[in-house]
GROMACS .gro file of C-alpha atoms in nm:
model
  225
    1UNK     CA    1   0.000   0.000   0.000
    2UNK     CA    2   0.119   0.349  -0.090
    3UNK     CA    3   0.076   0.603   0.192
    4UNK     CA    4   0.051   0.980   0.147
    5UNK     CA    5   0.076   1.197   0.458
    6UNK     CA    6  -0.091   1.534   0.399
    7UNK     CA    7   0.117   1.685   0.680
    8UNK     CA    8   0.426   1.623   0.467
    9UNK     CA    9   0.280   1.628   0.114
   10UNK     CA   10   0.081   1.909  -0.048
   11UNK     CA   11  -0.277   1.853  -0.160
   12UNK     CA   12  -0.197   1.920  -0.524
   13UNK     CA   13   0.097   1.679  -0.515
   14UNK     CA   14  -0.122   1.413  -0.358
   15UNK     CA   15  -0.396   1.449  -0.620
   16UNK     CA   16  -0.138   1.452  -0.900
   17UNK     CA   17   0.005   1.122  -0.779
   18UNK     CA   18  -0.338   0.960  -0.767
   19UNK     CA   19  -0.446   1.103  -1.102
   20UNK     CA   20  -0.127   0.978  -1.267
   21UNK     CA   21  -0.211   0.611  -1.211
   22UNK     CA   22  -0.261   0.431  -1.540
   23UNK     CA   23  -0.543   0.186  -1.592
   24UNK     CA   24  -0.295  -0.103  -1.569
   25UNK     CA   25  -0.106   0.026  -1.263
   26UNK     CA   26   0.010  -0.223  -1.002
   27UNK     CA   27  -0.008   0.047  -0.732
   28UNK     CA   28  -0.375  -0.011  -0.669
   29UNK     CA   29  -0.395   0.046  -0.290
   30UNK     CA   30  -0.346   0.397  -0.152
   31UNK     CA   31  -0.387   0.551   0.191
   32UNK     CA   32  -0.418   0.920   0.273
   33UNK     CA   33  -0.341   1.006   0.636
   34UNK     CA   34  -0.383   1.333   0.827
   35UNK     CA   35  -0.647   1.478   0.592
   36UNK     CA   36  -0.753   1.727   0.862
   37UNK     CA   37  -1.068   1.827   0.674
   38UNK     CA   38  -0.882   1.934   0.360
   39UNK     CA   39  -1.088   2.017   0.053
   40UNK     CA   40  -1.085   1.837  -0.284
   41UNK     CA   41  -0.913   1.518  -0.168
   42UNK     CA   42  -0.891   1.239  -0.430
   43UNK     CA   43  -1.063   1.434  -0.707
   44UNK     CA   44  -1.060   1.356  -1.079
   45UNK     CA   45  -0.942   0.996  -1.043
   46UNK     CA   46  -0.962   0.777  -1.353
   47UNK     CA   47  -0.810   0.436  -1.271
   48UNK     CA   48  -0.929   0.123  -1.085
   49UNK     CA   49  -0.744   0.208  -0.765
   50UNK     CA   50  -0.856   0.191  -0.401
   51UNK     CA   51  -0.801   0.503  -0.189
   52UNK     CA   52  -0.864   0.508   0.187
   53UNK     CA   53  -0.878   0.849   0.355
   54UNK     CA   54  -0.805   0.812   0.727
   55UNK     CA   55  -1.017   1.094   0.865
   56UNK     CA   56  -1.279   1.350   0.773
   57UNK     CA   57  -1.266   1.563   0.460
   58UNK     CA   58  -1.383   1.907   0.348
   59UNK     CA   59  -1.551   2.018   0.026
   60UNK     CA   60  -1.573   1.808  -0.292
   61UNK     CA   61  -1.396   1.491  -0.183
   62UNK     CA   62  -1.388   1.231  -0.464
   63UNK     CA   63  -1.544   1.469  -0.713
   64UNK     CA   64  -1.553   1.363  -1.080
   65UNK     CA   65  -1.455   1.009  -0.983
   66UNK     CA   66  -1.416   0.745  -1.254
   67UNK     CA   67  -1.337   0.379  -1.181
   68UNK     CA   68  -1.173   0.435  -0.841
   69UNK     CA   69  -1.301   0.325  -0.500
   70UNK     CA   70  -1.265   0.599  -0.239
   71UNK     CA   71  -1.338   0.531   0.128
   72UNK     CA   72  -1.352   0.806   0.390
   73UNK     CA   73  -1.303   0.690   0.749
   74UNK     CA   74  -1.494   0.987   0.885
   75UNK     CA   75  -1.740   1.245   0.760
   76UNK     CA   76  -1.736   1.448   0.438
   77UNK     CA   77  -1.809   1.815   0.372
   78UNK     CA   78  -2.032   1.957   0.099
   79UNK     CA   79  -2.032   1.814  -0.252
   80UNK     CA   80  -1.879   1.471  -0.188
   81UNK     CA   81  -1.870   1.265  -0.510
   82UNK     CA   82  -2.005   1.558  -0.711
   83UNK     CA   83  -2.028   1.483  -1.084
   84UNK     CA   84  -1.918   1.124  -1.023
   85UNK     CA   85  -1.904   0.910  -1.338
   86UNK     CA   86  -1.829   0.557  -1.214
   87UNK     CA   87  -1.662   0.368  -0.933
   88UNK     CA   88  -1.758   0.368  -0.566
   89UNK     CA   89  -1.737   0.624  -0.286
   90UNK     CA   90  -1.807   0.517   0.074
   91UNK     CA   91  -1.845   0.765   0.360
   92UNK     CA   92  -1.829   0.596   0.700
   93UNK     CA   93  -1.974   0.898   0.880
   94UNK     CA   94  -2.209   1.177   0.776
   95UNK     CA   95  -2.214   1.379   0.454
   96UNK     CA   96  -2.291   1.748   0.426
   97UNK     CA   97  -2.517   1.909   0.168
   98UNK     CA   98  -2.554   1.817  -0.201
   99UNK     CA   99  -2.378   1.482  -0.172
  100UNK     CA  100  -2.362   1.309  -0.510
  101UNK     CA  101  -2.482   1.618  -0.696
  102UNK     CA  102  -2.508   1.579  -1.075
  103UNK     CA  103  -2.361   1.227  -1.051
  104UNK     CA  104  -2.376   1.040  -1.383
  105UNK     CA  105  -2.289   0.691  -1.258
  106UNK     CA  106  -2.122   0.481  -0.993
  107UNK     CA  107  -2.231   0.424  -0.634
  108UNK     CA  108  -2.216   0.660  -0.336
  109UNK     CA  109  -2.272   0.500   0.006
  110UNK     CA  110  -2.322   0.720   0.312
  111UNK     CA  111  -2.328   0.517   0.633
  112UNK     CA  112  -2.443   0.807   0.849
  113UNK     CA  113  -2.683   1.087   0.760
  114UNK     CA  114  -2.684   1.316   0.458
  115UNK     CA  115  -2.772   1.683   0.478
  116UNK     CA  116  -2.992   1.888   0.243
  117UNK     CA  117  -3.009   1.842  -0.134
  118UNK     CA  118  -2.860   1.494  -0.138
  119UNK     CA  119  -2.861   1.375  -0.499
  120UNK     CA  120  -2.955   1.712  -0.648
  121UNK     CA  121  -2.978   1.686  -1.028
  122UNK     CA  122  -2.855   1.326  -1.021
  123UNK     CA  123  -2.811   1.187  -1.372
  124UNK     CA  124  -2.759   0.813  -1.323
  125UNK     CA  125  -2.572   0.774  -0.995
  126UNK     CA  126  -2.690   0.530  -0.727
  127UNK     CA  127  -2.689   0.676  -0.374
  128UNK     CA  128  -2.749   0.463  -0.065
  129UNK     CA  129  -2.789   0.647   0.267
  130UNK     CA  130  -2.803   0.437   0.584
  131UNK     CA  131  -2.947   0.726   0.787
  132UNK     CA  132  -3.161   1.029   0.704
  133UNK     CA  133  -3.151   1.288   0.426
  134UNK     CA  134  -3.230   1.658   0.458
  135UNK     CA  135  -3.468   1.885   0.271
  136UNK     CA  136  -3.484   1.914  -0.110
  137UNK     CA  137  -3.305   1.583  -0.164
  138UNK     CA  138  -3.322   1.457  -0.524
  139UNK     CA  139  -3.424   1.803  -0.645
  140UNK     CA  140  -3.454   1.784  -1.026
  141UNK     CA  141  -3.317   1.429  -1.015
  142UNK     CA  142  -3.310   1.302  -1.371
  143UNK     CA  143  -3.211   0.934  -1.347
  144UNK     CA  144  -3.054   0.686  -1.108
  145UNK     CA  145  -3.161   0.568  -0.764
  146UNK     CA  146  -3.167   0.725  -0.418
  147UNK     CA  147  -3.213   0.482  -0.128
  148UNK     CA  148  -3.282   0.626   0.217
  149UNK     CA  149  -3.292   0.381   0.505
  150UNK     CA  150  -3.402   0.651   0.750
  151UNK     CA  151  -3.628   0.954   0.706
  152UNK     CA  152  -3.642   1.224   0.437
  153UNK     CA  153  -3.687   1.596   0.496
  154UNK     CA  154  -3.913   1.848   0.325
  155UNK     CA  155  -3.974   1.867  -0.052
  156UNK     CA  156  -3.831   1.527  -0.142
  157UNK     CA  157  -3.795   1.489  -0.518
  158UNK     CA  158  -3.900   1.844  -0.603
  159UNK     CA  159  -3.934   1.878  -0.984
  160UNK     CA  160  -3.813   1.520  -1.029
  161UNK     CA  161  -3.775   1.362  -1.371
  162UNK     CA  162  -3.720   0.983  -1.395
  163UNK     CA  163  -3.502   0.900  -1.095
  164UNK     CA  164  -3.634   0.640  -0.849
  165UNK     CA  165  -3.650   0.721  -0.477
  166UNK     CA  166  -3.682   0.453  -0.209
  167UNK     CA  167  -3.743   0.561   0.151
  168UNK     CA  168  -3.788   0.328   0.448
  169UNK     CA  169  -3.881   0.590   0.707
  170UNK     CA  170  -4.108   0.892   0.702
  171UNK     CA  171  -4.111   1.170   0.442
  172UNK     CA  172  -4.179   1.516   0.582
  173UNK     CA  173  -4.323   1.636   0.251
  174UNK     CA  174  -4.300   1.568  -0.121
  175UNK     CA  175  -4.185   1.832  -0.366
  176UNK     CA  176  -4.360   1.947  -0.682
  177UNK     CA  177  -4.460   1.660  -0.912
  178UNK     CA  178  -4.323   1.390  -0.679
  179UNK     CA  179  -4.570   1.120  -0.577
  180UNK     CA  180  -4.567   0.782  -0.408
  181UNK     CA  181  -4.566   0.500  -0.663
  182UNK     CA  182  -4.639   0.130  -0.664
  183UNK     CA  183  -4.356  -0.097  -0.557
  184UNK     CA  184  -4.359  -0.365  -0.826
  185UNK     CA  185  -4.151  -0.687  -0.827
  186UNK     CA  186  -3.885  -0.534  -1.050
  187UNK     CA  187  -3.840  -0.249  -0.801
  188UNK     CA  188  -3.805  -0.491  -0.510
  189UNK     CA  189  -3.540  -0.678  -0.706
  190UNK     CA  190  -3.355  -0.357  -0.792
  191UNK     CA  191  -3.374  -0.233  -0.433
  192UNK     CA  192  -3.242  -0.564  -0.297
  193UNK     CA  193  -2.936  -0.528  -0.518
  194UNK     CA  194  -2.883  -0.164  -0.413
  195UNK     CA  195  -2.913  -0.250  -0.043
  196UNK     CA  196  -2.661  -0.531  -0.082
  197UNK     CA  197  -2.423  -0.303  -0.270
  198UNK     CA  198  -2.460  -0.042   0.003
  199UNK     CA  199  -2.402  -0.289   0.286
  200UNK     CA  200  -2.750  -0.243   0.434
  201UNK     CA  201  -2.940  -0.520   0.609
  202UNK     CA  202  -3.283  -0.357   0.555
  203UNK     CA  203  -3.552  -0.547   0.368
  204UNK     CA  204  -3.687  -0.410   0.036
  205UNK     CA  205  -4.045  -0.468   0.154
  206UNK     CA  206  -3.994  -0.202   0.424
  207UNK     CA  207  -3.953   0.078   0.168
  208UNK     CA  208  -4.188   0.300  -0.029
  209UNK     CA  209  -4.111   0.419  -0.381
  210UNK     CA  210  -4.145   0.778  -0.502
  211UNK     CA  211  -4.109   0.926  -0.846
  212UNK     CA  212  -4.239   1.172  -1.102
  213UNK     CA  213  -4.610   1.227  -1.167
  214UNK     CA  214  -4.497   1.360  -1.509
  215UNK     CA  215  -4.720   1.665  -1.481
  216UNK     CA  216  -4.440   1.919  -1.535
  217UNK     CA  217  -4.321   1.778  -1.869
  218UNK     CA  218  -4.555   1.991  -2.081
  219UNK     CA  219  -4.686   2.346  -2.066
  220UNK     CA  220  -5.007   2.386  -1.871
  221UNK     CA  221  -5.188   2.719  -1.880
  222UNK     CA  222  -5.299   2.669  -1.521
  223UNK     CA  223  -4.934   2.693  -1.415
  224UNK     CA  224  -4.880   3.030  -1.585
  225UNK     CA  225  -4.880   3.348  -1.382
   0.00000   0.00000   0.00000
């Protein structure tokens, strides 16, 4: 395992070393120690490497991730895994606001709680939250899956497109055009796979599914002011 100590190595130097790994590198295991809440740790990775961050991080950890697996042994600040394309990001603690924003693919697992706007404008990413999510989560979510094993705050799925939302606990309120939908066998099968991937022991039958009522797709004179 390659170890980078952020007390001795600059953030830019650390990211450059991780970004330089070729797809066929044999240096696949990396460890970042003494992160001390630094911003933009392990961003822009594009190789099948495994990076463990031994502590909490600041803004935009693991942003624009492709292929890599990034694990944070702590909590993450705003924008973790933003614009993620593929790979896996696991946060052992809590995540601040807009976790997984605009994510196109891959899997984000948050083992604690997520703050407001989790999964905002998600475009194909799968997000599994073991705890609760805050208000306006999945705002304008276009595609992908958001799994919440706890409760969801106000305006869940506001202006949602075709993303699928699964919530085990209570939902404080649904946003514009977001409704509860039938949980069909194919959704139970999908959710079982997502829960397994996220390391959750919850049962798919305990969840409700939410999605778009598709009433905002076309102009309606009643909505004009």
